[in-house]
Coordinates of C-alpha atoms in Angstrom, one line a residue:
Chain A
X1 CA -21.5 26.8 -33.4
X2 CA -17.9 27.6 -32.2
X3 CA -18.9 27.8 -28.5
X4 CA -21.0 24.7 -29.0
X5 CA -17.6 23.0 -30.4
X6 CA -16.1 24.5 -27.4
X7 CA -18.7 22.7 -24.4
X8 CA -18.3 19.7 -26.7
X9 CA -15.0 19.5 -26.4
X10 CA -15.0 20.2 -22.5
X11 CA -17.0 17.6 -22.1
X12 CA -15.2 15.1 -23.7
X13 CA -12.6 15.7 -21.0
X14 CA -15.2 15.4 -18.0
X15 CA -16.8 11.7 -19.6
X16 CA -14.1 10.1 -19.1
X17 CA -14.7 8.3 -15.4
X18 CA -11.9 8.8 -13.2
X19 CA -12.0 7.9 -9.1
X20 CA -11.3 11.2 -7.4
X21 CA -7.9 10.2 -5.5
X22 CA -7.7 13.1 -2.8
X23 CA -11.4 11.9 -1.5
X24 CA -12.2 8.8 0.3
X25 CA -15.9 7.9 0.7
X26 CA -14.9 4.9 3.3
X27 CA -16.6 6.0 6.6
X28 CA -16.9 2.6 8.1
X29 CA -13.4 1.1 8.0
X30 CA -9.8 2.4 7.0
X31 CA -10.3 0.8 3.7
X32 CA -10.0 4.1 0.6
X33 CA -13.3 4.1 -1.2
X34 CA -12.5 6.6 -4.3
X35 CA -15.6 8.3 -5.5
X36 CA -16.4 8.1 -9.3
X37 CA -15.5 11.9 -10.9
X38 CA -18.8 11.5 -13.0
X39 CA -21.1 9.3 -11.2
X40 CA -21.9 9.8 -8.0
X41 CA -23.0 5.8 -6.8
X42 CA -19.7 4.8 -8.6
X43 CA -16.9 3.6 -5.8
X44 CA -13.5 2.1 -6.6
X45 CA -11.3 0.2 -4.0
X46 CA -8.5 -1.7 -4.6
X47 CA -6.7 -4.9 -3.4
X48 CA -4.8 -4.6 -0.2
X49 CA -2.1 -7.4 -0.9
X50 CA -1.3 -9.8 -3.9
X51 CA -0.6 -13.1 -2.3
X52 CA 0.1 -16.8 -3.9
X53 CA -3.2 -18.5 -5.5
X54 CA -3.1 -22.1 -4.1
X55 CA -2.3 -25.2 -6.8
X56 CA -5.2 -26.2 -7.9
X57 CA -6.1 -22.6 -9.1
X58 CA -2.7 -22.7 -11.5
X59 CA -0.8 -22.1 -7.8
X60 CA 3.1 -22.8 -6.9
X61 CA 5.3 -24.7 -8.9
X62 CA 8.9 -25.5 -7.7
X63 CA 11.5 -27.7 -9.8
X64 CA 15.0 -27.9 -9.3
X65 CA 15.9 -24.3 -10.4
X66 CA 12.6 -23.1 -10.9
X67 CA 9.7 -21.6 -9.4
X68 CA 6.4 -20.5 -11.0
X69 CA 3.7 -18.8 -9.0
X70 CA 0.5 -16.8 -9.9
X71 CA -0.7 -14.1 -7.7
X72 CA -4.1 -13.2 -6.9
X73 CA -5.5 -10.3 -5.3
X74 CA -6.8 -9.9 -1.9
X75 CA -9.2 -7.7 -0.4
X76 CA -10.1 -7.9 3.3
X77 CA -14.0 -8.9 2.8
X78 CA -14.5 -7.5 6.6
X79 CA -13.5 -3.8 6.1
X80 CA -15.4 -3.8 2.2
X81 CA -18.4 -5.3 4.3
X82 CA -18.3 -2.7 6.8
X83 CA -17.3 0.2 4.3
X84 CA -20.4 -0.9 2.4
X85 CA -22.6 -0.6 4.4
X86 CA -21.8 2.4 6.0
X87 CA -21.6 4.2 2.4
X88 CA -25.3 2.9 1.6
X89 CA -27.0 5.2 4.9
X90 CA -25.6 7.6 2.2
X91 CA -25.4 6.7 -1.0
X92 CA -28.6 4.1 -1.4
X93 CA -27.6 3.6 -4.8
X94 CA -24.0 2.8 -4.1
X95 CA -21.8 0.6 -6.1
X96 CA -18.7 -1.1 -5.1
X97 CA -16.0 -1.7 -7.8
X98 CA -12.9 -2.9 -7.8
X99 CA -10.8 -1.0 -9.7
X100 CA -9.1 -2.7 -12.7
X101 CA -5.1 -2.5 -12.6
X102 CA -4.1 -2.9 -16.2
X103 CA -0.3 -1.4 -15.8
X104 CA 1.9 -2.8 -13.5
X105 CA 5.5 -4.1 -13.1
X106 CA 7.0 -6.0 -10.6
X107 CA 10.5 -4.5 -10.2
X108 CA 13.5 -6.7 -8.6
X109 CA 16.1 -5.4 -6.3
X110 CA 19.7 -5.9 -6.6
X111 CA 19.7 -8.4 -3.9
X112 CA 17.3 -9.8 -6.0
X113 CA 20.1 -10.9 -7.8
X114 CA 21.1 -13.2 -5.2
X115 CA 18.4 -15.9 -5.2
X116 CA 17.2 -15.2 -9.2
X117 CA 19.4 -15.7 -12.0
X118 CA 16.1 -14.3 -14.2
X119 CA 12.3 -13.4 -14.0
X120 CA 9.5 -12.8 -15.8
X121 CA 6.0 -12.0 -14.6
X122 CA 3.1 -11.4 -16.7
X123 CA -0.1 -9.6 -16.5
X124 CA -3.5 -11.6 -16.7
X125 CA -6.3 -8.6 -17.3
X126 CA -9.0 -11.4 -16.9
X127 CA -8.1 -11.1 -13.1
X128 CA -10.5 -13.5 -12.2
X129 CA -8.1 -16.7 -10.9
X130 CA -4.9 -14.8 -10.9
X131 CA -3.4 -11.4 -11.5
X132 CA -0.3 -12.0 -12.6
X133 CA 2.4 -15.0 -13.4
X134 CA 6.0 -14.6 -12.6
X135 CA 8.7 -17.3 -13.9
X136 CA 11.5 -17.0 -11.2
X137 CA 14.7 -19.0 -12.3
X138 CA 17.0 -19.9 -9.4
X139 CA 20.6 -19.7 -9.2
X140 CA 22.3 -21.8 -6.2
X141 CA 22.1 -19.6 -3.8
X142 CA 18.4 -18.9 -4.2
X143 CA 17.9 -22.6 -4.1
X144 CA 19.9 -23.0 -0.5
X145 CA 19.1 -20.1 0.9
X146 CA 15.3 -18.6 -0.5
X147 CA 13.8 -21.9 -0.6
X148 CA 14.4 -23.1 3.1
X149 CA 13.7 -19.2 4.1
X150 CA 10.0 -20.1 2.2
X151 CA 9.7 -23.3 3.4
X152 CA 10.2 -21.8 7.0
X153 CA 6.6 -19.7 6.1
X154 CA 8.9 -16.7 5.8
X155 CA 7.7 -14.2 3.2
X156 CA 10.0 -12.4 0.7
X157 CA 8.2 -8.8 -0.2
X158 CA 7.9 -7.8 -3.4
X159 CA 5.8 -4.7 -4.9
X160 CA 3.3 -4.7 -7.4
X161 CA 3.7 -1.2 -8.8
X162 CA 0.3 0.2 -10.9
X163 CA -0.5 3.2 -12.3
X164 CA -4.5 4.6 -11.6
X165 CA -5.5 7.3 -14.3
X166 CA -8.0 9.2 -11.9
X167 CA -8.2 12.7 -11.3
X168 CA -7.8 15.4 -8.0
X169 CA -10.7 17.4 -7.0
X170 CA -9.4 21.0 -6.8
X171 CA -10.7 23.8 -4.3
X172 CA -13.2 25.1 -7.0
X173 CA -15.1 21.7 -7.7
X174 CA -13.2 21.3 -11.1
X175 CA -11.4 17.9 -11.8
X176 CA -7.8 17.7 -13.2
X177 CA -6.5 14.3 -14.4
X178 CA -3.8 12.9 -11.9
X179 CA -1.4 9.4 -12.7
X180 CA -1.0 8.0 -8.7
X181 CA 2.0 5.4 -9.3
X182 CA 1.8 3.3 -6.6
X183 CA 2.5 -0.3 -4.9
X184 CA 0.4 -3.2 -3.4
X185 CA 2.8 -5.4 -1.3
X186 CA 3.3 -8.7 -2.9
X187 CA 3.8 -11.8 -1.1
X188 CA 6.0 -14.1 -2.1
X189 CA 5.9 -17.4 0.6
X190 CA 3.1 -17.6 3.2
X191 CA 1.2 -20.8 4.1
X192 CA -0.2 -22.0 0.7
X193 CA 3.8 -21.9 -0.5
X194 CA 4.5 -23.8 2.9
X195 CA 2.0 -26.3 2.2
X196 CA 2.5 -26.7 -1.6
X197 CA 3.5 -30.5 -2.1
X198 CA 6.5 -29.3 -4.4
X199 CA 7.5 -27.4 -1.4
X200 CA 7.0 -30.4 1.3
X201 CA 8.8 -32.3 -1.3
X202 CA 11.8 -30.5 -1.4
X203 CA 14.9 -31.2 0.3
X204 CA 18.0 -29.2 0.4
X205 CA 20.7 -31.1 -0.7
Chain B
X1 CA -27.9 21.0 -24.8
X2 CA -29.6 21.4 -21.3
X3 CA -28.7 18.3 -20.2
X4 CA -24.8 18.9 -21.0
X5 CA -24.5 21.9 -19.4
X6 CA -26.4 20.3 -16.5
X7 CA -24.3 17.6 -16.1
X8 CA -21.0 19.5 -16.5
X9 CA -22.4 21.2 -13.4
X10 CA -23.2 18.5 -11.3
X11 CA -20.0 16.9 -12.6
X12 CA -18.2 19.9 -10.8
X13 CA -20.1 20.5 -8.4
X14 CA -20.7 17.6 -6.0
X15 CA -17.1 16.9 -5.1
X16 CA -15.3 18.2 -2.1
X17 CA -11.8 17.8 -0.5
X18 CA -9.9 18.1 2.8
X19 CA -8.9 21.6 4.3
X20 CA -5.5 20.5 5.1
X21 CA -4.8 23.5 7.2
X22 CA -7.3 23.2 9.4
X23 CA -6.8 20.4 12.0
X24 CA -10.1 20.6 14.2
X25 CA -8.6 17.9 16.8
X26 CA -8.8 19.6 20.3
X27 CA -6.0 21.3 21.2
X28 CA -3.3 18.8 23.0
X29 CA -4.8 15.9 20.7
X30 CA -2.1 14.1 19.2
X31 CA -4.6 12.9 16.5
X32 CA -4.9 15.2 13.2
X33 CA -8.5 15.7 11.8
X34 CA -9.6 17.6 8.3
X35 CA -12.8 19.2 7.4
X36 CA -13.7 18.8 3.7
X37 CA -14.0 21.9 2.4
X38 CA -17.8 21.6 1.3
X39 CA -19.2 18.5 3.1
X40 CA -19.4 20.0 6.6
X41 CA -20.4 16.3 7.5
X42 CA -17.4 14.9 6.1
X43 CA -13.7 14.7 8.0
X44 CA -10.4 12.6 7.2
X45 CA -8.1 11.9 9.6
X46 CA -4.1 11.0 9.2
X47 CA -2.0 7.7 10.6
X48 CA -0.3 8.8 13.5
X49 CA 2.0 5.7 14.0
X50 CA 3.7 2.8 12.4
X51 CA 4.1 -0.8 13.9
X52 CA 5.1 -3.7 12.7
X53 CA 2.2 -5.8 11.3
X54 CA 1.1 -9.3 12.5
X55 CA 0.2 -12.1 11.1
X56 CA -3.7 -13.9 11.7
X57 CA -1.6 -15.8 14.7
X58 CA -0.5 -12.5 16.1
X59 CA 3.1 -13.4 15.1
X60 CA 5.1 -10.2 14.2
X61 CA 6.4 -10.4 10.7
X62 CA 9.7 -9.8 10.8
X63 CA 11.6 -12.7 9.1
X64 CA 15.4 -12.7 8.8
X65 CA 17.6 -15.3 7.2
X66 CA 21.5 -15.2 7.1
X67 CA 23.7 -16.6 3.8
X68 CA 26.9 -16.8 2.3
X69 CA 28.0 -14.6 -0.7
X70 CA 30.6 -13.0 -3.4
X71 CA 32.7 -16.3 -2.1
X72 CA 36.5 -15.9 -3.4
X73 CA 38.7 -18.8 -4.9
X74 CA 39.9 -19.1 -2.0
X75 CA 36.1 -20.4 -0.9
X76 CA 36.4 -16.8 1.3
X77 CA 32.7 -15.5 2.1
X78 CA 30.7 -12.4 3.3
X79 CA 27.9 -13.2 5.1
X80 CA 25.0 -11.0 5.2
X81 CA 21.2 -11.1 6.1
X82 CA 18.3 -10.6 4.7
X83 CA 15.6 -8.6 6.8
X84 CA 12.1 -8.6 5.9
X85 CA 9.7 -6.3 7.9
X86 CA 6.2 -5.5 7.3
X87 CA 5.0 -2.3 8.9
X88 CA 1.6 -1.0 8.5
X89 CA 0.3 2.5 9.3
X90 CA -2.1 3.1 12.0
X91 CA -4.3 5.2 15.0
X92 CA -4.1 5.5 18.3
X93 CA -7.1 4.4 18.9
X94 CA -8.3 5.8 21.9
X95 CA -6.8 9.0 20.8
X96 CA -8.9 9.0 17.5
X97 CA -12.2 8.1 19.4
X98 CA -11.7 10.8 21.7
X99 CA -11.2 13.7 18.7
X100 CA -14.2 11.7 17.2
X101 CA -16.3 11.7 19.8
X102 CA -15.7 15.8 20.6
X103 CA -16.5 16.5 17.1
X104 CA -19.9 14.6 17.2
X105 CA -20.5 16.2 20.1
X106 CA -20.4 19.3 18.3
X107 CA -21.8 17.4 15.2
X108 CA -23.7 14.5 15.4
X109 CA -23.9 14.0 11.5
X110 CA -19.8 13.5 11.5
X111 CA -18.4 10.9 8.9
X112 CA -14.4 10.2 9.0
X113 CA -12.8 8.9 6.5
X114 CA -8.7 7.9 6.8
X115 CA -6.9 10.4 4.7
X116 CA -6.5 8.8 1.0
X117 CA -2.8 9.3 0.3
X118 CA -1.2 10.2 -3.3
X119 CA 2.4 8.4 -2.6
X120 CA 4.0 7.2 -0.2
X121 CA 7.5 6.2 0.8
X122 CA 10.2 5.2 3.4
X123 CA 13.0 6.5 4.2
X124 CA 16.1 5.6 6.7
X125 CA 18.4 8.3 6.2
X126 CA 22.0 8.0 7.2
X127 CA 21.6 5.8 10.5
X128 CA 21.2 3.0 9.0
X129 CA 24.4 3.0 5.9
X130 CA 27.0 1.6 7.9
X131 CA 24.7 -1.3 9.0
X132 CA 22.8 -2.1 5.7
X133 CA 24.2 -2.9 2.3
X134 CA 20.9 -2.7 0.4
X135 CA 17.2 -1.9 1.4
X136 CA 14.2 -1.4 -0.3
X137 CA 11.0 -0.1 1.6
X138 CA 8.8 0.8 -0.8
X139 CA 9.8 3.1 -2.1
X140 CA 6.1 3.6 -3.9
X141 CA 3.9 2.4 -1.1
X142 CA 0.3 1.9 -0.9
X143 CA -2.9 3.5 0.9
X144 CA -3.3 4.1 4.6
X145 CA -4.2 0.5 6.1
X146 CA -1.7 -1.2 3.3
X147 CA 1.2 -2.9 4.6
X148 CA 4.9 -1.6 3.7
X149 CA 7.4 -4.3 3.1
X150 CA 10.8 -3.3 4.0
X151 CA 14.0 -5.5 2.9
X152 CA 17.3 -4.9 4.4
X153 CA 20.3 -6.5 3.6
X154 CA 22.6 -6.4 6.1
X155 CA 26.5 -6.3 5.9
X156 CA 28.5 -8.2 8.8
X157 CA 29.0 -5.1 10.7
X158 CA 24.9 -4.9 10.8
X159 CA 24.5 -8.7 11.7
X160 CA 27.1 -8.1 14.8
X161 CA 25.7 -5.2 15.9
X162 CA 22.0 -4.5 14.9
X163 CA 20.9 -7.6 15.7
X164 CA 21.9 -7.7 18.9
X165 CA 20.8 -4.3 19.6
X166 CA 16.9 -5.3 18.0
X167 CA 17.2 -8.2 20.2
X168 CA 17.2 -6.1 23.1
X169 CA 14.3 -4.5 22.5
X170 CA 15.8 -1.1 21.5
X171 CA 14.6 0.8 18.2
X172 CA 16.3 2.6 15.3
X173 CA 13.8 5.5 14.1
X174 CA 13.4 5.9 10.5
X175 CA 10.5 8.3 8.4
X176 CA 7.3 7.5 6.8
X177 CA 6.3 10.5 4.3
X178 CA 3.0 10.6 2.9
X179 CA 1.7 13.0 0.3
X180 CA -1.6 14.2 0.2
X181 CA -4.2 16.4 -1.9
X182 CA -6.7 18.9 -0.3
X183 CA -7.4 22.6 -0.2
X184 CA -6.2 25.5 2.1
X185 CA -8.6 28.1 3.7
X186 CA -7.3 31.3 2.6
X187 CA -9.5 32.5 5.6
X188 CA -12.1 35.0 3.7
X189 CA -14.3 31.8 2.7
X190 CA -12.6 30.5 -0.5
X191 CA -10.1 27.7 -0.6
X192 CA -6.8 27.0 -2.8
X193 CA -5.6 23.9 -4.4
X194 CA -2.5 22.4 -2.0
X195 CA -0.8 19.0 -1.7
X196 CA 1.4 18.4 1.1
X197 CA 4.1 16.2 2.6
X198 CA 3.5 14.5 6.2
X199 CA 5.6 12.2 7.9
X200 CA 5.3 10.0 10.5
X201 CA 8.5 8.5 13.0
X202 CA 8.9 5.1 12.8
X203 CA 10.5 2.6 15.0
X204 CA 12.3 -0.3 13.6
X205 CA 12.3 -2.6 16.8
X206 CA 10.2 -3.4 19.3
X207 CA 9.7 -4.7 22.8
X208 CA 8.2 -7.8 21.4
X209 CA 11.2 -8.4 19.5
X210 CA 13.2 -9.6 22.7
X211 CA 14.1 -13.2 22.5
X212 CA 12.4 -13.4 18.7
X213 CA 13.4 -16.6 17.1
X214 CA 15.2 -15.2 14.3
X215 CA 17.7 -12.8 16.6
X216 CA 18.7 -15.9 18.2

């Protein structure tokens, strides 16, 4: 009964699905396919940018000393295509998810400071028309100077730091649970910003 | 019962991982390739360069803007400028094809796989301080193919004299590390648990940067 109590309680530790983050299964592209710990047709990828979801999915919004954008994530379609389809010679059974990022933060930099007076981003877990929604007041300077650097089609970086609970396949085929912290770049600016009316509207002053 | 003990083995059992002291790219290669320790079909190979990314119209992005700040009473400025660069990691392609192509030789059943990484980061080192008042590189990057954003905010000294010296198409090196999880060979046939530290010499500059619109 003890011993019993004993597998049970190993067990417990090895159903919980993790992607195994020292493997990638991606043979057709130089896209990172994580392999599920627990089931073997089970592949995680992730996003390889968060970029600005145009207006009329929620999109840009710019008044005088404020700017509200939603993000969305972006996988290149092309490399999951061809990473698909070479993992299926393989793995007929093969499913492709994306994994889900639940924690993140989107830290500021000092010279941050500089073009936001304050900022607040939010997390949408629903991820389906946006990934997160940052509230980015403006002081002055981020008004003359970030604004006409957008407008330009410039790009200010940010990162989208997330956590993945997965685990690390060790050299005797045991699992051990591993946190990777880690960032997607972010985009701030790009062509839907450029081409946002508020921002064809605006004119420094 | 059975069927737990059977799948705590498979759940342990079908899994491999990189033998990270054993590069199997021919001798002179400048291209590093793994075997995974139980897949003898499976290899990863690592990045072995950083560029600066393009845009879809084959525009390099690097985006600088100059501004005023910490203005006085006396309406005194500094001026600085904001850098933006977006590197991405990458392969030499020919390089890669050529490893490739002698290991399939040898195996014609080869997979390769870009190395996953576990962190990432960037990091200038002291070149750069008298130049730069503030960067931020990610210092939590992504996975191999992702971009790296790097901000630099440069200080006057940096706007009259790196500029100048990017615009000439000369480079300032800097490091990429990458860390990574894998096995070593202990050479009798079993394998240890490892995770190292690679690095890969970047350039910030670039031929393609002479007469860029933003150094002008």
């Amino acid at each position: 009964m003890r011993s019993l109590l004993l597998v049970f309680i190993f067990m417990c530790g090895n159903l919980w699905a993790a992607p195994i983050l020292n493997r990638n299964m991606s043979f057709g592209s130089d896209l990172i396919l994580w392999q599920d710990h627990l089931d073997k047709n089970v592949f995680y990828y992730l996003p390889s940018s968060i970029q600005v979801v145009e207006r009329y999915h929620w999109g840009f919004a710019l008044s005088k000393n404020e700017m509200k954008v939603a993000f969305t994530q972006n996988v290149d379609k092309v490399k999951l295509e061809r990473s698909k389809k070479a993992l299926l010679a393989h793995y007929p059974k093969a499913v492709l998810v994306q994994y889900e990022l639940n924690k993140f933060m989107v830290p500021l930099k000092e010279y941050h400071k500089d073009f936001f007076r304050e900022y607040r981003c939010i997390n949408n877990k629903d991820a389906k028309e946006y990934i997160a929604y940052c509230i980015f007041q403006l002081t002055q300077k981020g008004v003359d100077v970030l604004i006409p650097f957008l407008k330009n089609g410039k790009i200010l970086p940010l990162n989208y730091v997330y956590a993945i609970d997965g685990v690390l396949e060790l050299a005797d085929g045991t699992f051990k649970k591993y946190v990777q912290e880690s960032a997607i770049p972010m985009y701030l600016g790009g062509d839907v910003v450029v081409n946002d009316p508020d921002m064809q509207a605006f004119r420094a002053d | 019962m059975k069927y737990l003990i059977l799948l705590l083995i498979l759940s342990t059992s079908i899994h491999a991982a990189p033998v990270l002291n054993e590069n199997i790219a021919a001798n002179g290669s400048q291209v590093t390739i793994w075997p995974d320790h139980r897949d003898a079909n499976h290899f990863y190979y690592a990045p072995n360069m950083m560029n600066i990314a393009v845009d879809r119209n084959e525009n390099l992005k690097f985006h600088l803007t100059e501004y005023l700040t910490n203005c006085n009473f006396a309406r005194r400025c500094v001026k600085r400028g904001m850098l933006n660069v977006f590197f991405v990691a990458g392969y030499r392609e020919d390089q890669l094809k050529d490893a490739q192509a002698g290991i399939l030789r040898l195996n014609p059943h080869a997979r390769f796989s870009p190395i996953p990484f576990l962190s990432s980061q960037v990091e200038f080192g002291k070149i750069l301080s008298p130049f730069v008042d503030e960067h931020d590189c990610s210092p939590r990057a992504g996975q191999a193919a992702d971009e790296v954003p790097c901000s630099l905010i440069l200080n006057p000294r940096g706007l009259m004299t790196l500029l100048p010296y990017l615009n000439d198409g000369k480079t300032l090196p800097f490091k990429f590390f990458y860390r990574i999880s894998g096995v070593l060979s202990t050479g009798d046939g079993r394998f240890i648990d490892e995770m190292l530290n690679y690095s890969i010499t970047v350039n910030l500059g670039d031929e393609k940067l002479i007469n860029h619109p933003d150094l002008n």
